[in-house]
Amino acid sequence: MARELRLGVNIDHVATIRNARGGRHPDPVRAARLAAKAGADGITAHLREDRRHISDDDIQRLSDQIELPLNLEMAATPEMLEIALRHQPHAACIVPEKREELTTEGGLDAVGGRDHLAGYVAALSDRGIRVSLFIDPDAAQLETACELGAPVVELHTGTYCEVEGAARERELARLVEAAARAETLGLECHAGHGLSFDTVGPVAAIPTVVELNIGHFLVGEAIFGGFESAITRMRALMDKARADAASARSA
Ligand code: PXP
């Protein structure tokens, strides 16, 4: 059975544009309000160690002013844990983070970092924060996420989006297989990174994926047609792909 598919709008790059000049414009909190109006089910923000986009003040204002669930993307560090416990977002997605990377490159190594991650998953879960691990579509990573007691995994769609042709089909097959494995393990399955109007459909069609987190493309598209219209179109493409896949399965 296909489940509801939620859209989490990542507003990091609204902050990137603001920070290019300093000041308050464009305001990621205003973008979050607009995203809610346009059909987002949640707001995602990544507070990076170097604060290159989202700031501590953004997290404070998002927590105070936004009614949609907040999904805080965070590295597994003591500083970020303290911030997450203080703000108590609805969800925390643990991501790998390297200072020099342009964006989150590849998923978290839950297998290699298992002992380190265990305390973070437990501390966040104890405070009622829904923990998700951002991992590559890989069976060993999924199994470790399950053993760590994380209720959610987010599958990294970056490689699927970057490659083309047969390679993209292979990456899609990995995502489909991993999403099915997540369901068998009792893990809620999300997906995200790099998704665009062109790449979202096949991922939205995977019946056990229940949430997509999308940011950079939407903020880029906003330049040409507006943020609200980009989100509305993304939402429509997701819903159509989902509905078409469900009717193809039942035919
Ligand atoms: N999901 C996670 C865990 C991420 O780290 C990111 C990027 O911050 C996204 C989704 C969204 O990726 P994009 O901005 O490429 O849509």
Tab-separated table of C-alpha atoms and ligand atoms in Angstrom:
chain	number	residue	atom	x	y	z
A	1	MET	CA	0.000	0.000	0.000
A	2	ALA	CA	1.337	3.420	-0.948
A	3	ARG	CA	1.446	5.789	2.008
A	4	GLU	CA	1.047	9.498	2.114
A	5	LEU	CA	4.054	11.364	0.719
A	6	ARG	CA	5.151	14.456	2.638
A	7	LEU	CA	7.279	17.305	1.319
A	8	GLY	CA	9.867	18.837	3.627
A	9	VAL	CA	11.137	22.115	2.212
A	10	ASN	CA	14.772	22.825	3.027
A	11	ILE	CA	15.335	26.572	3.399
A	12	ASP	CA	19.133	26.547	3.877
A	13	HIS	CA	19.873	28.331	0.646
A	14	VAL	CA	17.525	31.211	1.353
A	15	ALA	CA	19.984	31.837	4.192
A	16	THR	CA	22.911	31.357	1.787
A	17	ILE	CA	21.633	34.281	-0.309
A	18	ARG	CA	21.005	36.409	2.774
A	19	ASN	CA	24.487	35.714	4.092
A	20	ALA	CA	26.095	36.763	0.800
A	21	ARG	CA	25.393	40.346	1.894
A	22	GLY	CA	24.663	40.032	5.612
A	23	GLY	CA	21.537	41.715	6.968
A	24	ARG	CA	18.116	40.071	7.105
A	25	HIS	CA	17.020	39.670	3.471
A	26	PRO	CA	15.884	37.183	2.245
A	27	ASP	CA	14.568	35.830	5.526
A	28	PRO	CA	14.406	32.008	5.803
A	29	VAL	CA	11.523	32.312	8.274
A	30	ARG	CA	9.487	34.203	5.680
A	31	ALA	CA	10.397	31.457	3.184
A	32	ALA	CA	9.197	28.831	5.671
A	33	ARG	CA	5.836	30.618	6.004
A	34	LEU	CA	5.510	30.743	2.234
A	35	ALA	CA	6.445	27.059	1.977
A	36	ALA	CA	3.630	26.212	4.407
A	37	LYS	CA	1.189	28.189	2.269
A	38	ALA	CA	2.410	26.417	-0.883
A	39	GLY	CA	1.821	22.911	0.493
A	40	ALA	CA	4.952	21.897	2.398
A	41	ASP	CA	4.367	19.446	5.234
A	42	GLY	CA	7.521	20.345	7.116
A	43	ILE	CA	10.511	22.670	7.183
A	44	THR	CA	14.059	21.357	7.084
A	45	ALA	CA	17.124	23.367	8.083
A	46	HIS	CA	20.754	22.339	8.481
A	47	LEU	CA	22.666	24.190	11.175
A	48	ARG	CA	26.233	23.586	10.057
A	49	GLU	CA	29.222	23.810	12.314
A	50	ASP	CA	30.563	26.770	10.281
A	51	ARG	CA	27.107	28.487	10.141
A	52	ARG	CA	27.571	29.094	6.431
A	53	HIS	CA	23.808	29.392	5.862
A	54	ILE	CA	21.317	28.776	8.693
A	55	SER	CA	22.207	30.619	11.905
A	56	ASP	CA	21.413	29.934	15.546
A	57	ASP	CA	18.979	32.835	15.438
A	58	ASP	CA	17.190	31.267	12.429
A	59	ILE	CA	16.683	28.063	14.413
A	60	GLN	CA	15.353	30.044	17.350
A	61	ARG	CA	12.908	31.987	15.159
A	62	LEU	CA	11.829	28.902	13.203
A	63	SER	CA	11.145	27.097	16.487
A	64	ASP	CA	9.159	30.058	17.848
A	65	GLN	CA	7.272	31.153	14.767
A	66	ILE	CA	6.661	28.225	12.448
A	67	GLU	CA	3.768	25.859	12.971
A	68	LEU	CA	4.958	23.130	10.591
A	69	PRO	CA	7.166	20.396	12.065
A	70	LEU	CA	10.851	21.374	12.032
A	71	ASN	CA	13.391	18.810	10.872
A	72	LEU	CA	16.833	19.880	12.119
A	73	GLU	CA	19.696	18.437	10.107
A	74	MET	CA	22.732	18.142	12.332
A	75	ALA	CA	26.152	16.572	12.610
A	76	ALA	CA	26.701	14.199	15.519
A	77	THR	CA	28.665	16.641	17.680
A	78	PRO	CA	28.186	17.679	21.320
A	79	GLU	CA	27.452	21.279	20.247
A	80	MET	CA	24.651	20.256	17.860
A	81	LEU	CA	23.191	17.806	20.358
A	82	GLU	CA	22.962	20.559	22.962
A	83	ILE	CA	21.213	22.849	20.436
A	84	ALA	CA	18.767	20.118	19.384
A	85	LEU	CA	17.899	19.276	22.984
A	86	ARG	CA	17.356	22.968	23.738
A	87	HIS	CA	15.006	23.581	20.789
A	88	GLN	CA	13.390	20.149	20.698
A	89	PRO	CA	12.530	20.089	16.978
A	90	HIS	CA	10.003	17.542	15.779
A	91	ALA	CA	12.799	15.591	14.065
A	92	ALA	CA	16.580	15.527	13.869
A	93	CYS	CA	18.312	14.109	10.821
A	94	ILE	CA	21.906	13.170	11.562
A	95	VAL	CA	24.134	13.952	8.591
A	96	PRO	CA	27.863	13.623	7.975
A	97	GLU	CA	29.626	16.969	7.854
A	98	LYS	CA	33.012	18.012	6.582
A	99	ARG	CA	34.007	21.654	6.801
A	100	GLU	CA	35.471	21.826	3.306
A	101	GLU	CA	32.569	20.184	1.440
A	102	LEU	CA	30.210	22.292	-0.705
A	103	THR	CA	27.222	20.216	0.355
A	104	THR	CA	26.580	16.935	2.184
A	105	GLU	CA	28.631	14.487	0.133
A	106	GLY	CA	27.459	10.927	0.558
A	107	GLY	CA	25.554	9.414	3.423
A	108	LEU	CA	26.489	8.930	7.036
A	109	ASP	CA	28.678	5.910	7.737
A	110	ALA	CA	26.402	4.376	10.368
A	111	VAL	CA	28.349	1.093	10.220
A	112	GLY	CA	31.751	2.663	10.894
A	113	GLY	CA	30.398	5.306	13.282
A	114	ARG	CA	28.045	3.030	15.154
A	115	ASP	CA	29.522	3.452	18.638
A	116	HIS	CA	29.745	7.218	18.244
A	117	LEU	CA	26.178	7.511	16.938
A	118	ALA	CA	24.531	5.322	19.566
A	119	GLY	CA	24.598	7.998	22.278
A	120	TYR	CA	23.218	10.658	19.925
A	121	VAL	CA	20.309	8.495	18.752
A	122	ALA	CA	19.487	7.617	22.363
A	123	ALA	CA	19.779	11.179	23.734
A	124	LEU	CA	17.574	12.670	20.994
A	125	SER	CA	15.014	9.857	21.155
A	126	ASP	CA	14.800	10.125	24.954
A	127	ARG	CA	13.601	13.705	24.499
A	128	GLY	CA	10.920	12.678	22.015
A	129	ILE	CA	12.811	13.924	18.924
A	130	ARG	CA	12.278	11.652	15.928
A	131	VAL	CA	15.753	10.630	14.796
A	132	SER	CA	16.607	9.982	11.210
A	133	LEU	CA	19.959	8.860	9.788
A	134	PHE	CA	20.928	10.185	6.351
A	135	ILE	CA	22.474	7.159	4.672
A	136	ASP	CA	23.302	5.809	1.249
A	137	PRO	CA	20.903	3.159	-0.098
A	138	ASP	CA	22.942	0.284	1.289
A	139	ALA	CA	21.753	-2.805	3.182
A	140	ALA	CA	24.483	-2.732	5.849
A	141	GLN	CA	23.770	0.946	6.631
A	142	LEU	CA	20.048	0.213	6.919
A	143	GLU	CA	20.614	-2.703	9.243
A	144	THR	CA	22.882	-0.648	11.483
A	145	ALA	CA	20.309	2.191	11.582
A	146	CYS	CA	17.774	-0.349	12.757
A	147	GLU	CA	20.135	-1.793	15.389
A	148	LEU	CA	20.873	1.727	16.637
A	149	GLY	CA	17.150	2.214	17.262
A	150	ALA	CA	16.705	5.103	14.803
A	151	PRO	CA	13.034	5.087	13.758
A	152	VAL	CA	13.722	6.795	10.405
A	153	VAL	CA	16.283	6.699	7.604
A	154	GLU	CA	16.678	9.255	4.841
A	155	LEU	CA	18.114	7.772	1.664
A	156	HIS	CA	20.699	9.965	-0.093
A	157	THR	CA	19.449	10.603	-3.635
A	158	GLY	CA	22.475	12.682	-4.681
A	159	THR	CA	24.127	10.054	-6.879
A	160	TYR	CA	20.804	9.139	-8.521
A	161	CYS	CA	20.332	12.803	-9.438
A	162	GLU	CA	23.881	13.381	-10.660
A	163	VAL	CA	24.213	10.488	-13.100
A	164	GLU	CA	22.238	9.880	-16.283
A	165	GLY	CA	20.869	7.084	-18.471
A	166	ALA	CA	21.581	3.507	-17.424
A	167	ALA	CA	23.592	4.652	-14.408
A	168	ARG	CA	20.575	6.596	-13.137
A	169	GLU	CA	18.380	3.508	-13.599
A	170	ARG	CA	20.885	1.507	-11.529
A	171	GLU	CA	20.863	4.148	-8.786
A	172	LEU	CA	17.077	4.198	-8.821
A	173	ALA	CA	17.034	0.407	-8.440
A	174	ARG	CA	19.300	0.769	-5.367
A	175	LEU	CA	16.867	3.298	-3.880
A	176	VAL	CA	13.868	1.048	-4.585
A	177	GLU	CA	15.610	-1.925	-2.998
A	178	ALA	CA	16.738	0.062	0.035
A	179	ALA	CA	13.250	1.511	0.577
A	180	ALA	CA	11.794	-2.014	0.524
A	181	ARG	CA	14.474	-3.210	2.951
A	182	ALA	CA	13.695	-0.264	5.260
A	183	GLU	CA	10.085	-1.353	5.379
A	184	THR	CA	11.080	-4.930	6.253
A	185	LEU	CA	13.252	-3.595	9.064
A	186	GLY	CA	10.399	-1.417	10.363
A	187	LEU	CA	12.183	1.832	9.476
A	188	GLU	CA	10.262	4.855	8.171
A	189	CYS	CA	11.878	5.824	4.886
A	190	HIS	CA	12.564	9.363	3.642
A	191	ALA	CA	14.693	10.472	0.686
A	192	GLY	CA	16.409	13.619	-0.464
A	193	HIS	CA	19.347	15.563	-1.882
A	194	GLY	CA	19.617	17.053	-5.340
A	195	LEU	CA	15.997	16.375	-6.337
A	196	SER	CA	14.525	18.541	-9.110
A	197	PHE	CA	11.400	18.642	-11.276
A	198	ASP	CA	13.151	16.162	-13.609
A	199	THR	CA	14.295	13.654	-11.003
A	200	VAL	CA	11.572	13.701	-8.343
A	201	GLY	CA	8.984	11.482	-10.073
A	202	PRO	CA	10.637	8.044	-9.861
A	203	VAL	CA	11.583	8.607	-6.196
A	204	ALA	CA	8.080	9.824	-5.328
A	205	ALA	CA	6.741	6.668	-6.950
A	206	ILE	CA	8.527	4.365	-4.468
A	207	PRO	CA	5.583	3.324	-2.298
A	208	THR	CA	7.422	2.988	1.027
A	209	VAL	CA	9.094	6.415	0.840
A	210	VAL	CA	6.915	8.729	2.946
A	211	GLU	CA	8.858	12.008	2.902
A	212	LEU	CA	11.067	13.908	0.463
A	213	ASN	CA	13.324	16.748	1.623
A	214	ILE	CA	14.092	19.227	-1.128
A	215	GLY	CA	15.838	22.594	-0.999
A	216	HIS	CA	18.509	23.812	-3.390
A	217	PHE	CA	16.527	23.290	-6.587
A	218	LEU	CA	13.437	25.023	-5.163
A	219	VAL	CA	15.407	28.072	-4.057
A	220	GLY	CA	17.098	28.240	-7.483
A	221	GLU	CA	13.767	27.923	-9.296
A	222	ALA	CA	12.336	30.691	-7.126
A	223	ILE	CA	14.551	33.138	-9.010
A	224	PHE	CA	12.682	32.397	-12.219
A	225	GLY	CA	9.106	31.791	-11.122
A	226	GLY	CA	8.796	32.400	-7.391
A	227	PHE	CA	9.258	30.133	-4.372
A	228	GLU	CA	5.571	29.405	-3.917
A	229	SER	CA	5.097	28.388	-7.515
A	230	ALA	CA	8.219	26.148	-7.453
A	231	ILE	CA	6.914	24.342	-4.360
A	232	THR	CA	3.398	24.013	-5.784
A	233	ARG	CA	4.801	22.475	-8.963
A	234	MET	CA	7.106	20.101	-7.041
A	235	ARG	CA	4.174	19.019	-4.868
A	236	ALA	CA	2.041	18.382	-7.982
A	237	LEU	CA	4.792	16.319	-9.658
A	238	MET	CA	5.283	14.244	-6.501
A	239	ASP	CA	1.559	13.624	-6.117
A	240	LYS	CA	1.111	12.710	-9.767
A	241	ALA	CA	4.027	10.265	-9.786
A	242	ARG	CA	2.690	8.694	-6.596
A	243	ALA	CA	-0.858	8.360	-7.928
A	244	ASP	CA	0.276	7.029	-11.321
A	245	ALA	CA	2.464	4.399	-9.674
A	246	ALA	CA	-0.371	3.322	-7.375
A	247	SER	CA	-2.789	2.906	-10.283
A	248	ALA	CA	-0.158	1.017	-12.329
A	249	ARG	CA	0.279	-1.406	-9.414
A	250	SER	CA	-3.432	-1.962	-9.018
A	251	ALA	CA	-4.119	-2.382	-12.783
B	1	PXP	N1	18.268	15.838	2.958
B	1	PXP	C1	19.438	16.005	3.616
B	1	PXP	C2	19.747	15.081	4.736
B	1	PXP	C3	20.337	17.024	3.260
B	1	PXP	O1	21.509	17.153	3.911
B	1	PXP	C4	19.974	17.914	2.231
B	1	PXP	C5	20.885	19.041	1.878
B	1	PXP	O2	21.017	19.890	2.959
B	1	PXP	C6	18.731	17.729	1.611
B	1	PXP	C7	17.904	16.668	1.967
B	1	PXP	C8	18.247	18.648	0.529
B	1	PXP	O3	19.095	18.609	-0.566
B	1	PXP	P1	18.916	19.679	-1.727
B	1	PXP	O4	19.148	21.028	-1.112
B	1	PXP	O5	19.941	19.286	-2.712
B	1	PXP	O6	17.505	19.543	-2.235
